Each structure stands twice: as structure tokens, then as C-alpha cells.
Amino acid sequence: MFGPAIALAIGAKFVPLRKPRKLPGEVISESYVLEYGTDCLEMHVGAVEPGERVIVIDDLVATGGTLSAAIKLLERVGAEVVECACVIGLPEVKDCCRIKGRPLYILVEPRLSDECC
Ligand SMILES: O=P(O)(O)OC[C@H]1O[C@H](OP(=O)(O)OP(=O)(O)O)[C@H](O)[C@@H]1O
Ligand SMILES: Nc1ncnc2[nH]cnc12
């Protein structure tokens, strides 16, 4: 949802990484483990060229499994993943500022209840 607007703002191209069977045409995929099972990310073949620099954007990070799978998928096609950015960081990633060695930027982090007063 945020990816196209951010790509437009920084003059980058937008490449969707989607859940299985959402993208038409030929895709490559990467499976990963979630809090509640396994899932898979898909990307169009040829969408990213070797050596291209990439920022991975998602709405939310919890365990970091989805971002890690996105990084793996992009690295398989020779991309250089520069950093990851999310709007919401759940407590699972509190104090975590890297995913697979890449900087992780988070806009909003929920407060824990004992931090409220
Ligand atoms: O850091 P993680 O533990 O991997 O969780 C983060 C992911 O969870 C949500 O997607 P979800 O897999 O729930 O599916 P959705 O995109 O259909 O909401 C969210 O959009 C992230 O992609
Ligand atoms: N714990 C969580 N709460 C809400 N959305 C999520 N997506 C992945 N993990 C989640």
C-alpha cells in the first residue's frame, strides 16, 4: 500500500512482493515461517536486475520473518538490499534495529502498559 507512493516520492521503481497466486505471469518464490504457520512470497521474474539497490517496505514487522524472506528472495536475483522500513513495529522487534544485517527503520512502536505511567 505504501510502496508505490514511496517509490514515486524517491524516484525509484516499485516491485510488489505478494502472497502466492496474486501476481500474474512467471514468478519466483520464497517460503518462510510465521508466528502461525508457514507462508510464501512471490515476485515477478525479471522485476529486479542483478546489482539493483532495493529498499524493502512493509506495513508491520513482528518476528521479522516476512522481511527476512523478502531479503532472501531479492538476494537470490542479485539485488543489493540497502534497508528495510515499516510503519509499525510490534514488541517482538523492540530494540531490534537490523534484519539480516540490514538497517530496520520503524515509524510507530506500541508502548508497553508499564511504560504508560
Ligand atoms: O514480521 P512478521 O512476523 O513476518 O509479520 C509481519 C507480516 O505480518 C503481516 O502480514 P501477514 O502475513 O499477516 O499477511 P497479510 O499481508 O495478508 O496481512 C504484515 O503485513 C507483515 O507482512
Ligand atoms: N502479532 C501480530 N499482530 C497483528 N498483525 C500481525 N501480523 C503478523 N503478526 C501480527
Short mmCIF file of C-alpha atoms and ligand atoms in Angstrom, two decimals:
data_model
loop_
_atom_site.label_atom_id
_atom_site.label_comp_id
_atom_site.label_asym_id
_atom_site.label_seq_id
_atom_site.Cartn_x
_atom_site.Cartn_y
_atom_site.Cartn_z
CA MET A 1 0.00 0.00 0.00
CA PHE A 2 2.79 2.48 0.87
CA GLY A 3 5.31 1.13 -1.62
CA PRO A 4 4.09 2.88 -4.79
CA ALA A 5 3.79 6.29 -3.07
CA ILE A 6 7.27 5.99 -1.55
CA ALA A 7 8.74 4.83 -4.87
CA LEU A 8 7.18 7.83 -6.63
CA ALA A 9 8.49 10.22 -3.95
CA ILE A 10 12.11 8.99 -4.17
CA GLY A 11 12.19 8.34 -7.92
CA ALA A 12 12.54 4.57 -7.59
CA LYS A 13 10.68 1.79 -9.33
CA PHE A 14 8.10 -0.21 -7.41
CA VAL A 15 8.27 -4.01 -7.31
CA PRO A 16 5.46 -5.87 -5.49
CA LEU A 17 6.25 -8.96 -3.40
CA ARG A 18 2.93 -10.72 -2.92
CA LYS A 19 1.35 -13.76 -1.34
CA PRO A 20 1.03 -16.84 -3.64
CA ARG A 21 -1.25 -16.70 -6.70
CA LYS A 22 -1.69 -12.89 -6.59
CA LEU A 23 0.79 -11.98 -9.34
CA PRO A 24 0.11 -12.89 -12.98
CA GLY A 25 2.87 -14.38 -15.14
CA GLU A 26 6.11 -16.07 -14.15
CA VAL A 27 7.23 -15.67 -10.53
CA ILE A 28 9.96 -16.82 -8.19
CA SER A 29 9.03 -17.58 -4.61
CA GLU A 30 10.49 -17.84 -1.12
CA SER A 31 8.82 -19.75 1.72
CA TYR A 32 9.08 -18.60 5.32
CA VAL A 33 7.86 -19.39 8.84
CA LEU A 34 5.26 -17.17 10.53
CA GLU A 35 4.02 -16.99 14.13
CA TYR A 36 1.05 -19.13 12.99
CA GLY A 37 2.45 -21.45 10.27
CA THR A 38 4.27 -21.02 7.00
CA ASP A 39 3.74 -18.74 4.04
CA CYS A 40 5.40 -17.72 0.81
CA LEU A 41 6.32 -14.51 -1.00
CA GLU A 42 6.35 -14.21 -4.79
CA MET A 43 7.99 -11.71 -7.15
CA HIS A 44 7.87 -11.37 -10.94
CA VAL A 45 10.81 -12.94 -12.78
CA GLY A 46 12.94 -10.11 -14.19
CA ALA A 47 11.38 -7.42 -11.95
CA VAL A 48 14.75 -6.72 -10.29
CA GLU A 49 18.09 -6.80 -12.12
CA PRO A 50 21.32 -8.03 -10.51
CA GLY A 51 23.07 -5.16 -8.71
CA GLU A 52 19.96 -3.02 -8.29
CA ARG A 53 19.65 -1.33 -4.90
CA VAL A 54 16.42 -2.08 -3.04
CA ILE A 55 14.52 -0.76 -0.01
CA VAL A 56 12.01 -3.26 1.43
CA ILE A 57 8.83 -1.61 2.75
CA ASP A 58 6.09 -3.33 4.76
CA ASP A 59 3.21 -2.14 6.91
CA LEU A 60 4.18 -4.10 10.01
CA VAL A 61 7.05 -6.11 11.46
CA ALA A 62 6.50 -8.68 14.23
CA THR A 63 9.02 -11.57 14.11
CA GLY A 64 10.84 -10.20 11.07
CA GLY A 65 10.20 -13.45 9.16
CA THR A 66 8.44 -11.72 6.27
CA LEU A 67 11.18 -9.10 5.85
CA SER A 68 13.85 -11.84 6.05
CA ALA A 69 12.09 -13.81 3.31
CA ALA A 70 11.84 -10.66 1.17
CA ILE A 71 15.58 -10.03 1.61
CA LYS A 72 16.39 -13.66 0.70
CA LEU A 73 14.20 -13.53 -2.41
CA LEU A 74 15.77 -10.26 -3.57
CA GLU A 75 19.31 -11.51 -2.90
CA ARG A 76 18.60 -14.65 -4.95
CA VAL A 77 18.17 -12.42 -8.02
CA GLY A 78 21.33 -10.45 -7.21
CA ALA A 79 19.75 -7.32 -5.71
CA GLU A 80 21.52 -5.27 -3.05
CA VAL A 81 19.05 -4.78 -0.19
CA VAL A 82 20.02 -1.46 1.36
CA GLU A 83 17.50 -1.22 4.21
CA CYS A 84 14.01 -2.17 5.44
CA ALA A 85 11.28 0.21 6.65
CA CYS A 86 7.95 -0.46 8.37
CA VAL A 87 5.17 1.72 9.72
CA ILE A 88 4.50 -0.41 12.83
CA GLY A 89 6.97 -2.43 14.90
CA LEU A 90 5.37 -4.89 17.34
CA PRO A 91 7.09 -5.59 20.69
CA GLU A 92 8.78 -8.69 19.21
CA VAL A 93 11.22 -6.39 17.40
CA LYS A 94 11.67 -3.88 20.21
CA ASP A 95 15.31 -2.75 20.31
CA CYS A 96 15.99 -4.62 17.06
CA CYS A 97 17.49 -2.26 14.51
CA ARG A 98 18.66 -4.77 11.90
CA ILE A 99 17.09 -7.60 9.87
CA LYS A 100 19.63 -9.99 8.32
CA GLY A 101 22.22 -7.27 8.84
CA ARG A 102 20.19 -4.57 7.04
CA PRO A 103 19.08 -1.42 8.94
CA LEU A 104 15.43 -1.62 10.05
CA TYR A 105 13.53 1.67 10.37
CA ILE A 106 10.21 1.76 12.26
CA LEU A 107 7.82 4.73 12.41
CA VAL A 108 5.48 3.66 15.25
CA GLU A 109 6.12 1.29 18.16
CA PRO A 110 3.30 0.42 20.61
CA ARG A 111 4.05 1.33 24.21
CA LEU A 112 4.09 -1.47 26.78
CA SER A 113 1.47 -0.97 29.54
CA ASP A 114 4.07 -0.37 32.28
CA GLU A 115 5.55 2.47 30.18
CA CYS A 116 2.29 4.44 30.34
CA CYS A 117 2.53 6.00 33.79
O1 LIG B 1 7.36 -9.84 10.98
P1 LIG B 1 6.39 -10.98 10.70
O2 LIG B 1 6.17 -11.87 11.88
O3 LIG B 1 6.76 -11.75 9.49
O4 LIG B 1 4.95 -10.31 10.45
C1 LIG B 1 4.80 -9.21 9.58
C2 LIG B 1 3.85 -9.50 8.46
O5 LIG B 1 2.58 -9.84 9.00
C3 LIG B 1 1.59 -9.18 8.23
O6 LIG B 1 1.27 -9.93 7.09
P2 LIG B 1 0.51 -11.32 7.19
O7 LIG B 1 1.49 -12.43 6.93
O8 LIG B 1 -0.25 -11.39 8.48
O9 LIG B 1 -0.46 -11.28 5.97
P3 LIG B 1 -1.25 -10.08 5.30
O10 LIG B 1 -0.22 -9.34 4.47
O11 LIG B 1 -2.26 -10.79 4.48
O12 LIG B 1 -1.81 -9.24 6.40
C4 LIG B 1 2.24 -7.89 7.83
O13 LIG B 1 1.62 -7.31 6.70
C5 LIG B 1 3.67 -8.27 7.59
O14 LIG B 1 3.92 -8.58 6.23
N1 LIG B 2 1.10 -10.25 16.16
C1 LIG B 2 0.53 -9.68 15.08
N2 LIG B 2 -0.49 -8.82 15.22
C2 LIG B 2 -1.06 -8.25 14.14
N3 LIG B 2 -0.66 -8.45 12.89
C3 LIG B 2 0.35 -9.31 12.71
N4 LIG B 2 0.97 -9.72 11.60
C4 LIG B 2 1.94 -10.59 11.96
N5 LIG B 2 1.98 -10.76 13.28
C5 LIG B 2 0.98 -9.97 13.79
#
